[in-house]
Amino acid sequence: MNSRPNRLVVFNADDLGLSASVTESVLHAMEDGLVTDASLLACGEAFDLAVDGLRRLGKGVGAHLTAVDREKPLVDHGSGGRLTGPDGCFLTNRNALFVRLAAAPQTVLAQLRAEWRAQVERIAATGLPITHLDSHQHLHLFPGLRELVLDLAREYSIPFVRLPRFHRISPQRPVSLAVNLLSARLSRALDRAGLGRVDFAGLEDSGRQDAKKLVLAVERRPGRALELAFHPGRADQSTRTKYRHWNFHWDQELAALRDPAFREAMERLHVTAVSFADLAERSGGVAF
């Protein structure tokens, strides 16, 4: 008899609410059991569609905080706004945001606090349980922004915060050193705050994963519990055009989840698919 304990893996889809085409396909994947959890963009154009689907499925959700990629903010700071460009949308990427942060740290952090609280509050107001917090472009790894997310997690009793990291530091990928150092600091901060986190996979090939890459991601993480993050979907032309700079392959990642070889590998690796709500019940909201 094989007594090897099962691995607990959260199959988490990011960017729920991004667009109708992506949202509908993620919801179908959740209904089919291919995706066990999702992170919801409160600023997404398909927010209401996502909420309706989650209610129908009886699911909780994560808050996918954002302040980049030209989404529309929930809080209008008028002419003194430091999070947006002339069109009233968020800046394109985190580097542009960090330039603003360096120039006016107190103002930017205060506006980010108000914006991210509004994003969490919009999700909380739906009545859906918020089971985890993460962020677009992993903004919450960075000092200042990290503390904002920890405060929100405590304020709204959200049990888990994402802990992004690379599997290994690579000279060919210098950013891996910075990310893993920031991840280690976030891990210690989560411990001090009494907030939960699990191991994370999906950073190396974000938006471009296939079945082999997903299997390898799980094999490389031997811990008891793991969040496997990806971006499955069937993006329409409008979504592909708006987010072409991401170079995402939504259809490829969705196909990977349906690949029989991937499903067989999960059985071989003794994987039990769970949600963050399941992990909270099993762990009491602490790290695995």
mmCIF file of C-alpha atoms in Angstrom:
data_model
loop_
_atom_site.group_PDB
_atom_site.id
_atom_site.type_symbol
_atom_site.label_atom_id
_atom_site.label_comp_id
_atom_site.label_asym_id
_atom_site.label_seq_id
_atom_site.Cartn_x
_atom_site.Cartn_y
_atom_site.Cartn_z
ATOM 1 C CA MET A 1 0.000 0.000 0.000
ATOM 2 C CA ASN A 2 1.286 3.478 -0.905
ATOM 3 C CA SER A 3 1.209 5.630 2.234
ATOM 4 C CA ARG A 4 2.638 8.711 0.577
ATOM 5 C CA PRO A 5 0.595 11.763 1.709
ATOM 6 C CA ASN A 6 -1.268 13.708 -0.916
ATOM 7 C CA ARG A 7 0.040 17.042 -2.127
ATOM 8 C CA LEU A 8 -2.475 19.863 -1.759
ATOM 9 C CA VAL A 9 -2.428 22.077 -4.849
ATOM 10 C CA VAL A 10 -4.506 25.205 -5.425
ATOM 11 C CA PHE A 11 -5.013 25.592 -9.185
ATOM 12 C CA ASN A 12 -5.486 29.351 -9.197
ATOM 13 C CA ALA A 13 -6.494 31.402 -12.249
ATOM 14 C CA ASP A 14 -5.362 35.017 -12.194
ATOM 15 C CA ASP A 15 -7.150 37.950 -13.835
ATOM 16 C CA LEU A 16 -10.735 36.791 -13.371
ATOM 17 C CA GLY A 17 -12.879 39.755 -14.423
ATOM 18 C CA LEU A 18 -10.304 41.000 -16.936
ATOM 19 C CA SER A 19 -12.695 40.648 -19.895
ATOM 20 C CA ALA A 20 -15.850 38.713 -20.686
ATOM 21 C CA SER A 21 -14.063 36.132 -22.847
ATOM 22 C CA VAL A 22 -11.380 35.352 -20.257
ATOM 23 C CA THR A 23 -13.885 35.362 -17.390
ATOM 24 C CA GLU A 24 -16.360 33.015 -19.064
ATOM 25 C CA SER A 25 -13.656 30.470 -19.868
ATOM 26 C CA VAL A 26 -12.222 30.596 -16.330
ATOM 27 C CA LEU A 27 -15.690 30.042 -14.863
ATOM 28 C CA HIS A 28 -16.242 27.068 -17.178
ATOM 29 C CA ALA A 29 -12.869 25.650 -16.106
ATOM 30 C CA MET A 30 -13.885 26.050 -12.461
ATOM 31 C CA GLU A 31 -17.160 24.287 -13.169
ATOM 32 C CA ASP A 32 -15.240 21.437 -14.823
ATOM 33 C CA GLY A 33 -12.891 21.130 -11.835
ATOM 34 C CA LEU A 34 -9.802 22.183 -13.814
ATOM 35 C CA VAL A 35 -9.444 25.409 -11.815
ATOM 36 C CA THR A 36 -10.088 25.339 -8.069
ATOM 37 C CA ASP A 37 -9.693 29.027 -7.244
ATOM 38 C CA ALA A 38 -9.284 32.423 -8.879
ATOM 39 C CA SER A 39 -8.077 35.944 -8.209
ATOM 40 C CA LEU A 40 -10.547 38.670 -9.129
ATOM 41 C CA LEU A 41 -9.744 42.094 -10.590
ATOM 42 C CA ALA A 42 -12.080 44.566 -8.916
ATOM 43 C CA CYS A 43 -11.214 47.015 -11.715
ATOM 44 C CA GLY A 44 -11.900 44.491 -14.469
ATOM 45 C CA GLU A 45 -14.518 45.221 -17.113
ATOM 46 C CA ALA A 46 -16.132 41.815 -16.484
ATOM 47 C CA PHE A 47 -16.283 42.129 -12.683
ATOM 48 C CA ASP A 48 -20.063 41.687 -12.479
ATOM 49 C CA LEU A 49 -19.978 38.659 -14.792
ATOM 50 C CA ALA A 50 -17.316 37.084 -12.590
ATOM 51 C CA VAL A 51 -19.281 37.736 -9.399
ATOM 52 C CA ASP A 52 -22.445 36.195 -10.862
ATOM 53 C CA GLY A 53 -20.503 33.097 -11.897
ATOM 54 C CA LEU A 54 -18.789 32.699 -8.536
ATOM 55 C CA ARG A 55 -22.115 32.968 -6.733
ATOM 56 C CA ARG A 56 -23.605 30.332 -9.002
ATOM 57 C CA LEU A 57 -20.675 28.016 -8.274
ATOM 58 C CA GLY A 58 -20.680 28.768 -4.546
ATOM 59 C CA LYS A 59 -17.029 29.824 -4.598
ATOM 60 C CA GLY A 60 -14.915 32.219 -2.620
ATOM 61 C CA VAL A 61 -12.258 34.233 -4.412
ATOM 62 C CA GLY A 62 -9.008 36.109 -4.081
ATOM 63 C CA ALA A 63 -8.472 39.834 -4.543
ATOM 64 C CA HIS A 64 -6.043 40.540 -7.383
ATOM 65 C CA LEU A 65 -4.939 44.059 -6.491
ATOM 66 C CA THR A 66 -3.720 46.280 -9.295
ATOM 67 C CA ALA A 67 -2.364 49.751 -9.912
ATOM 68 C CA VAL A 68 -0.859 49.215 -13.365
ATOM 69 C CA ASP A 69 -1.641 48.100 -16.926
ATOM 70 C CA ARG A 70 -3.993 50.943 -17.758
ATOM 71 C CA GLU A 71 -7.020 49.653 -15.867
ATOM 72 C CA LYS A 72 -9.482 52.237 -14.530
ATOM 73 C CA PRO A 73 -9.026 52.977 -10.804
ATOM 74 C CA LEU A 74 -11.945 52.880 -8.399
ATOM 75 C CA VAL A 75 -10.857 56.018 -6.520
ATOM 76 C CA ASP A 76 -10.616 59.356 -8.312
ATOM 77 C CA HIS A 77 -7.922 61.583 -6.807
ATOM 78 C CA GLY A 78 -8.559 64.370 -9.296
ATOM 79 C CA SER A 79 -5.742 66.576 -10.490
ATOM 80 C CA GLY A 80 -3.557 65.439 -7.573
ATOM 81 C CA GLY A 81 -3.695 61.807 -8.587
ATOM 82 C CA ARG A 82 -0.287 60.150 -8.796
ATOM 83 C CA LEU A 83 -1.397 56.648 -9.845
ATOM 84 C CA THR A 84 -2.748 57.550 -13.286
ATOM 85 C CA GLY A 85 -1.830 59.127 -16.590
ATOM 86 C CA PRO A 86 -3.615 61.955 -18.429
ATOM 87 C CA ASP A 87 -6.370 59.560 -19.552
ATOM 88 C CA GLY A 88 -7.277 58.680 -15.967
ATOM 89 C CA CYS A 89 -6.029 55.080 -16.279
ATOM 90 C CA PHE A 90 -3.300 53.415 -14.245
ATOM 91 C CA LEU A 91 0.245 53.645 -15.569
ATOM 92 C CA THR A 92 1.504 50.943 -17.925
ATOM 93 C CA ASN A 93 3.841 49.042 -15.606
ATOM 94 C CA ARG A 94 5.334 48.941 -12.133
ATOM 95 C CA ASN A 95 8.526 50.762 -13.187
ATOM 96 C CA ALA A 96 6.465 53.820 -14.076
ATOM 97 C CA LEU A 97 4.622 53.487 -10.754
ATOM 98 C CA PHE A 98 7.903 53.217 -8.826
ATOM 99 C CA VAL A 99 9.190 56.432 -10.426
ATOM 100 C CA ARG A 100 6.121 58.197 -9.015
ATOM 101 C CA LEU A 101 6.617 56.424 -5.677
ATOM 102 C CA ALA A 102 10.236 57.590 -5.440
ATOM 103 C CA ALA A 103 9.263 61.162 -6.235
ATOM 104 C CA ALA A 104 6.361 61.424 -3.769
ATOM 105 C CA PRO A 105 6.343 58.368 -1.499
ATOM 106 C CA GLN A 106 3.819 59.576 1.085
ATOM 107 C CA THR A 107 1.309 60.745 -1.508
ATOM 108 C CA VAL A 108 1.598 57.625 -3.678
ATOM 109 C CA LEU A 109 1.343 55.240 -0.729
ATOM 110 C CA ALA A 110 -1.685 57.102 0.658
ATOM 111 C CA GLN A 111 -3.418 56.949 -2.728
ATOM 112 C CA LEU A 112 -2.502 53.283 -3.149
ATOM 113 C CA ARG A 113 -3.894 52.510 0.288
ATOM 114 C CA ALA A 114 -7.199 54.164 -0.625
ATOM 115 C CA GLU A 115 -7.334 52.450 -4.022
ATOM 116 C CA TRP A 116 -6.495 48.967 -2.779
ATOM 117 C CA ARG A 117 -8.931 49.255 0.105
ATOM 118 C CA ALA A 118 -11.608 50.247 -2.409
ATOM 119 C CA GLN A 119 -10.745 47.209 -4.549
ATOM 120 C CA VAL A 120 -10.992 44.841 -1.578
ATOM 121 C CA GLU A 121 -14.150 46.550 -0.391
ATOM 122 C CA ARG A 122 -15.817 46.184 -3.800
ATOM 123 C CA ILE A 123 -15.266 42.436 -3.665
ATOM 124 C CA ALA A 124 -16.262 42.195 0.007
ATOM 125 C CA ALA A 125 -19.494 44.092 -0.724
ATOM 126 C CA THR A 126 -20.617 41.254 -3.014
ATOM 127 C CA GLY A 127 -20.753 38.889 -0.035
ATOM 128 C CA LEU A 128 -18.214 36.538 -1.630
ATOM 129 C CA PRO A 129 -15.662 35.228 0.891
ATOM 130 C CA ILE A 130 -12.200 36.668 0.157
ATOM 131 C CA THR A 131 -9.803 33.816 0.858
ATOM 132 C CA HIS A 132 -6.517 35.209 -0.447
ATOM 133 C CA LEU A 133 -4.734 38.360 -1.562
ATOM 134 C CA ASP A 134 -2.285 38.788 -4.428
ATOM 135 C CA SER A 135 -1.422 41.515 -6.890
ATOM 136 C CA HIS A 136 -0.900 42.237 -10.544
ATOM 137 C CA GLN A 137 2.811 42.207 -11.462
ATOM 138 C CA HIS A 138 3.368 41.015 -7.862
ATOM 139 C CA LEU A 139 3.412 44.601 -6.603
ATOM 140 C CA HIS A 140 2.912 43.504 -2.999
ATOM 141 C CA LEU A 141 6.451 42.097 -2.871
ATOM 142 C CA PHE A 142 7.880 45.596 -2.648
ATOM 143 C CA PRO A 143 8.533 47.606 0.529
ATOM 144 C CA GLY A 144 5.734 49.990 1.379
ATOM 145 C CA LEU A 145 3.276 48.155 -0.848
ATOM 146 C CA ARG A 146 3.919 44.982 1.147
ATOM 147 C CA GLU A 147 2.776 46.665 4.346
ATOM 148 C CA LEU A 148 -0.387 47.950 2.658
ATOM 149 C CA VAL A 149 -1.364 44.403 1.710
ATOM 150 C CA LEU A 150 -0.592 43.004 5.157
ATOM 151 C CA ASP A 151 -2.782 45.700 6.712
ATOM 152 C CA LEU A 152 -5.642 44.872 4.333
ATOM 153 C CA ALA A 153 -5.351 41.150 4.993
ATOM 154 C CA ARG A 154 -5.637 41.747 8.726
ATOM 155 C CA GLU A 155 -8.404 44.348 8.378
ATOM 156 C CA TYR A 156 -10.588 42.078 6.233
ATOM 157 C CA SER A 157 -9.572 38.781 7.924
ATOM 158 C CA ILE A 158 -8.164 37.364 4.680
ATOM 159 C CA PRO A 159 -6.255 34.209 5.623
ATOM 160 C CA PHE A 160 -3.674 33.867 2.813
ATOM 161 C CA VAL A 161 -1.316 36.191 0.940
ATOM 162 C CA ARG A 162 0.551 35.052 -2.168
ATOM 163 C CA LEU A 163 4.292 34.443 -1.802
ATOM 164 C CA PRO A 164 5.749 34.696 -5.337
ATOM 165 C CA ARG A 165 9.199 33.271 -5.941
ATOM 166 C CA PHE A 166 11.347 31.656 -8.587
ATOM 167 C CA HIS A 167 12.262 27.991 -8.214
ATOM 168 C CA ARG A 168 15.943 28.882 -8.356
ATOM 169 C CA ILE A 169 18.139 31.939 -8.792
ATOM 170 C CA SER A 170 19.587 31.998 -12.290
ATOM 171 C CA PRO A 171 22.438 34.145 -13.681
ATOM 172 C CA GLN A 172 20.508 34.177 -16.962
ATOM 173 C CA ARG A 173 17.581 35.752 -15.139
ATOM 174 C CA PRO A 174 18.953 38.424 -12.771
ATOM 175 C CA VAL A 175 15.446 39.418 -11.691
ATOM 176 C CA SER A 176 15.153 36.045 -9.955
ATOM 177 C CA LEU A 177 17.610 37.156 -7.267
ATOM 178 C CA ALA A 178 15.659 40.334 -6.509
ATOM 179 C CA VAL A 179 12.306 38.557 -6.505
ATOM 180 C CA ASN A 180 13.475 35.796 -4.178
ATOM 181 C CA LEU A 181 15.052 38.266 -1.753
ATOM 182 C CA LEU A 182 11.807 40.237 -1.650
ATOM 183 C CA SER A 183 9.878 36.981 -1.277
ATOM 184 C CA ALA A 184 11.974 35.988 1.747
ATOM 185 C CA ARG A 185 11.234 39.348 3.381
ATOM 186 C CA LEU A 186 7.531 38.994 2.644
ATOM 187 C CA SER A 187 7.568 35.493 4.136
ATOM 188 C CA ARG A 188 9.032 36.788 7.393
ATOM 189 C CA ALA A 189 6.523 39.647 7.468
ATOM 190 C CA LEU A 190 3.642 37.210 6.977
ATOM 191 C CA ASP A 191 4.918 35.084 9.845
ATOM 192 C CA ARG A 192 5.111 38.115 12.122
ATOM 193 C CA ALA A 193 1.587 39.141 11.104
ATOM 194 C CA GLY A 194 0.205 35.636 11.659
ATOM 195 C CA LEU A 195 -0.982 35.397 8.049
ATOM 196 C CA GLY A 196 -0.962 32.269 5.943
ATOM 197 C CA ARG A 197 1.087 31.502 2.851
ATOM 198 C CA VAL A 198 1.902 28.441 0.802
ATOM 199 C CA ASP A 199 4.640 27.668 -1.680
ATOM 200 C CA PHE A 200 4.149 29.200 -5.118
ATOM 201 C CA ALA A 201 4.777 28.097 -8.696
ATOM 202 C CA GLY A 202 4.047 29.661 -12.054
ATOM 203 C CA LEU A 203 6.366 32.653 -12.146
ATOM 204 C CA GLU A 204 8.978 31.311 -14.564
ATOM 205 C CA ASP A 205 6.663 30.910 -17.559
ATOM 206 C CA SER A 206 3.734 33.106 -16.575
ATOM 207 C CA GLY A 207 1.191 33.308 -19.367
ATOM 208 C CA ARG A 208 3.067 30.818 -21.536
ATOM 209 C CA GLN A 209 2.795 27.513 -19.689
ATOM 210 C CA ASP A 210 2.062 24.159 -21.258
ATOM 211 C CA ALA A 211 1.385 20.753 -19.724
ATOM 212 C CA LYS A 212 5.079 19.846 -19.367
ATOM 213 C CA LYS A 213 5.917 23.137 -17.682
ATOM 214 C CA LEU A 214 3.007 22.806 -15.260
ATOM 215 C CA VAL A 215 4.036 19.280 -14.309
ATOM 216 C CA LEU A 216 7.627 20.399 -13.780
ATOM 217 C CA ALA A 217 6.454 23.279 -11.611
ATOM 218 C CA VAL A 218 4.653 20.859 -9.287
ATOM 219 C CA GLU A 219 7.519 18.348 -9.276
ATOM 220 C CA ARG A 220 10.021 21.017 -8.256
ATOM 221 C CA ARG A 221 8.029 22.013 -5.171
ATOM 222 C CA PRO A 222 8.070 19.099 -2.724
ATOM 223 C CA GLY A 223 6.171 20.822 0.089
ATOM 224 C CA ARG A 224 2.822 19.819 1.522
ATOM 225 C CA ALA A 225 0.832 22.592 -0.183
ATOM 226 C CA LEU A 226 1.317 24.668 -3.299
ATOM 227 C CA GLU A 227 -0.379 27.434 -5.249
ATOM 228 C CA LEU A 228 -0.018 26.845 -8.986
ATOM 229 C CA ALA A 229 -0.918 30.112 -10.706
ATOM 230 C CA PHE A 230 -1.726 30.460 -14.388
ATOM 231 C CA HIS A 231 -3.814 32.422 -16.874
ATOM 232 C CA PRO A 232 -6.168 30.043 -18.692
ATOM 233 C CA GLY A 233 -8.812 31.378 -21.012
ATOM 234 C CA ARG A 234 -10.158 32.003 -24.471
ATOM 235 C CA ALA A 235 -9.285 35.627 -25.068
ATOM 236 C CA ASP A 236 -11.175 37.420 -27.829
ATOM 237 C CA GLN A 237 -9.444 39.754 -30.249
ATOM 238 C CA SER A 238 -10.243 42.831 -28.196
ATOM 239 C CA THR A 239 -8.545 41.316 -25.125
ATOM 240 C CA ARG A 240 -5.537 40.166 -27.159
ATOM 241 C CA THR A 241 -5.135 43.623 -28.658
ATOM 242 C CA LYS A 242 -5.456 45.521 -25.382
ATOM 243 C CA TYR A 243 -2.987 43.241 -23.585
ATOM 244 C CA ARG A 244 -0.713 42.299 -26.484
ATOM 245 C CA HIS A 245 2.331 43.532 -24.518
ATOM 246 C CA TRP A 246 1.799 40.621 -22.095
ATOM 247 C CA ASN A 247 2.434 38.080 -24.858
ATOM 248 C CA PHE A 248 0.114 35.659 -23.063
ATOM 249 C CA HIS A 249 -1.080 32.359 -24.502
ATOM 250 C CA TRP A 250 -4.392 31.989 -22.674
ATOM 251 C CA ASP A 251 -5.629 29.142 -24.888
ATOM 252 C CA GLN A 252 -2.402 27.194 -24.442
ATOM 253 C CA GLU A 253 -2.658 27.321 -20.664
ATOM 254 C CA LEU A 254 -6.299 26.240 -20.756
ATOM 255 C CA ALA A 255 -5.396 23.347 -23.060
ATOM 256 C CA ALA A 256 -2.612 22.311 -20.679
ATOM 257 C CA LEU A 257 -5.123 21.842 -17.873
ATOM 258 C CA ARG A 258 -7.212 19.605 -20.121
ATOM 259 C CA ASP A 259 -4.227 17.586 -21.344
ATOM 260 C CA PRO A 260 -4.592 13.908 -20.266
ATOM 261 C CA ALA A 261 -0.839 13.768 -19.675
ATOM 262 C CA PHE A 262 -1.116 16.592 -17.163
ATOM 263 C CA ARG A 263 -4.032 14.949 -15.371
ATOM 264 C CA GLU A 264 -2.160 11.622 -15.230
ATOM 265 C CA ALA A 265 0.920 13.365 -13.837
ATOM 266 C CA MET A 266 -1.143 14.960 -11.063
ATOM 267 C CA GLU A 267 -2.365 11.483 -10.076
ATOM 268 C CA ARG A 268 1.190 10.136 -10.155
ATOM 269 C CA LEU A 269 2.318 12.983 -7.916
ATOM 270 C CA HIS A 270 -0.544 12.285 -5.470
ATOM 271 C CA VAL A 271 -2.048 15.732 -5.970
ATOM 272 C CA THR A 272 -5.324 16.680 -4.335
ATOM 273 C CA ALA A 273 -6.856 19.773 -5.934
ATOM 274 C CA VAL A 274 -8.056 22.255 -3.305
ATOM 275 C CA SER A 275 -9.075 25.895 -2.933
ATOM 276 C CA PHE A 276 -7.728 28.462 -0.508
ATOM 277 C CA ALA A 277 -10.951 28.051 1.449
ATOM 278 C CA ASP A 278 -10.118 24.346 1.804
ATOM 279 C CA LEU A 279 -6.607 25.203 2.994
ATOM 280 C CA ALA A 280 -7.966 27.646 5.550
ATOM 281 C CA GLU A 281 -10.200 24.925 6.988
ATOM 282 C CA ARG A 282 -7.314 22.445 7.138
ATOM 283 C CA SER A 283 -4.690 24.784 8.527
ATOM 284 C CA GLY A 284 -6.509 27.447 10.483
ATOM 285 C CA GLY A 285 -4.962 29.987 8.099
ATOM 286 C CA VAL A 286 -1.279 29.393 8.773
ATOM 287 C CA ALA A 287 1.642 28.478 6.540
ATOM 288 C CA PHE A 288 2.072 24.920 5.300
#
